[in-house]
């Protein structure tokens, strides 16, 4: 009896803890958004964030998309061959990349690359009292650290997703034309005519949402880091896990919103 | 004038401050001494609002610090953090000129840099340090950059958290003179934390000793040597024997 009570208590406590965290993250998000519209705006920080989140992520995003597009083409060709549907490969690669794999893989790569670095940087700033120093210099850390990063991610991750989609399709195309005897022009025509505007819009909207999630999680866990090197490590770890899980969950919800209505 | 009334702060079960009462007259230099971990840094952070006290009131020029407009209030302060707390993403001069570069100050970049270089010179750093990054400096150099940043915007009230730890004796002397000069010539109100007794004698108008979460003794520097308080005597003579236990 006591055992059951204890374990029920533990489950209850962790559920309450989870709900409390969701509440805190929501409040943090609202606070960040409310600062977007109020001066001052730190352009320099914003540019740095754009470069670091966008430009410097291009190689990772490109490679991920290229290999995934190629592998997807091989799989669909092989799988489609089982019921003589190889010819549909270009369309399926395009839809798969643009609707799902492009945004999700780019989102997860951004979580790995950007969320972790934001969390580690801000957590280190917190641990070494740099955040306190900002406050004493009349600078709101929310405006100086959080808003530029979140805004930059919201703007630049959709672009990365767009690039990822294109490179993924290019990966499929190069496998198809290089080793599977597809005609290059037909492949491209099939891809272009098959994709609908909604596919592309959904891809970019997902990119925007995932970018926002990735940056917000990095900032939130960085700002709430514990003390010492351990605190920084824990903040980084939790932020990447939270961002990845939230990105996958958001992907499910957005896919539902876009394609089942 | 800064006054603290019954300021208390606990972190979990760790009761750090248990009712601190202290007055720092305008334009004077107060030095806080006390054992490691007694809450000296926390006291300064309470005044700045970086740490919320659990109880008590803090007044600056008669105004409760929880009821002032934060930006205008903080613009009057300069703070040297114990670990310097320099922004690693900015160069040394941008750190020093951080407040000057804010829009409200309407200073051009070149003017701000000029002021930064001048402040760096005052803390004994050469102009070529200005374009380096904090991570490239030694601990003592970082401390002095932090000091230059604290005084850069000519604040009315400056807090120095261990300004001379990590400095060689000559540099410590330079910094002591600088703090004294700032207080005497510019009429700044200063609150300094230090463990260095020669620094205390060089800087202080008044001394307060923090012990066990309260002010154990406070008085003018002239009375420090014959205050008759066993805690203070043990502290300034650096003796292991006395009322302050060595293991805390
Ligand atoms: N943010 C915090 N969270 C938890 N505990 C804290 C925090 N800040 C300070 N403390 C605790 O408060 C106590 C006093 O810390 P404080 O930094 O004020 O000491 P100090 O008197 O400045 O010591 P030192 O001379 O070594 O710098 C310490 O026990 C410290 O662990
Ligand atoms: Mg301290």
CSV table of C-alpha atoms in Angstrom, one decimal, chain A residues 40-42 44 121 125 128-130 132-139 144, chain B residues 45 48 50 71 74-75 81 85-88 90 94 98-99 102-103 149:
chain,number,residue,atom,x,y,z
A,40,UNK,CA,16.3,49.1,-27.9
A,41,UNK,CA,17.1,46.6,-30.6
A,42,UNK,CA,20.6,45.3,-30.7
A,44,UNK,CA,25.0,44.0,-34.0
A,121,UNK,CA,27.3,30.3,-24.1
A,125,UNK,CA,27.7,33.9,-19.0
A,128,UNK,CA,30.7,33.8,-14.7
A,129,UNK,CA,28.3,36.7,-13.6
A,130,UNK,CA,28.3,38.2,-17.1
A,132,UNK,CA,24.6,40.2,-13.7
A,133,UNK,CA,27.1,42.5,-15.2
A,134,UNK,CA,24.8,43.2,-18.1
A,135,UNK,CA,22.0,44.0,-15.7
A,136,UNK,CA,24.2,46.4,-13.8
A,137,UNK,CA,25.1,48.1,-17.1
A,138,UNK,CA,21.4,48.8,-17.6
A,139,UNK,CA,21.0,46.2,-20.3
A,144,UNK,CA,20.5,41.7,-25.5
B,45,UNK,CA,24.2,42.2,-5.0
B,48,UNK,CA,21.9,46.3,-6.8
B,50,UNK,CA,20.7,41.2,-8.5
B,71,UNK,CA,17.5,51.9,-15.6
B,74,UNK,CA,21.5,51.4,-12.2
B,75,UNK,CA,22.9,54.2,-14.3
B,81,UNK,CA,32.6,41.9,-9.9
B,85,UNK,CA,32.6,39.2,-15.4
B,86,UNK,CA,34.0,40.6,-18.6
B,87,UNK,CA,31.9,39.9,-21.8
B,88,UNK,CA,34.1,37.4,-23.7
B,90,UNK,CA,33.5,41.9,-26.9
B,94,UNK,CA,34.1,47.5,-25.9
B,98,UNK,CA,29.8,49.2,-22.8
B,99,UNK,CA,27.7,51.8,-21.0
B,102,UNK,CA,24.5,52.7,-25.3
B,103,UNK,CA,22.3,54.9,-27.4
B,149,UNK,CA,34.5,49.3,-16.8
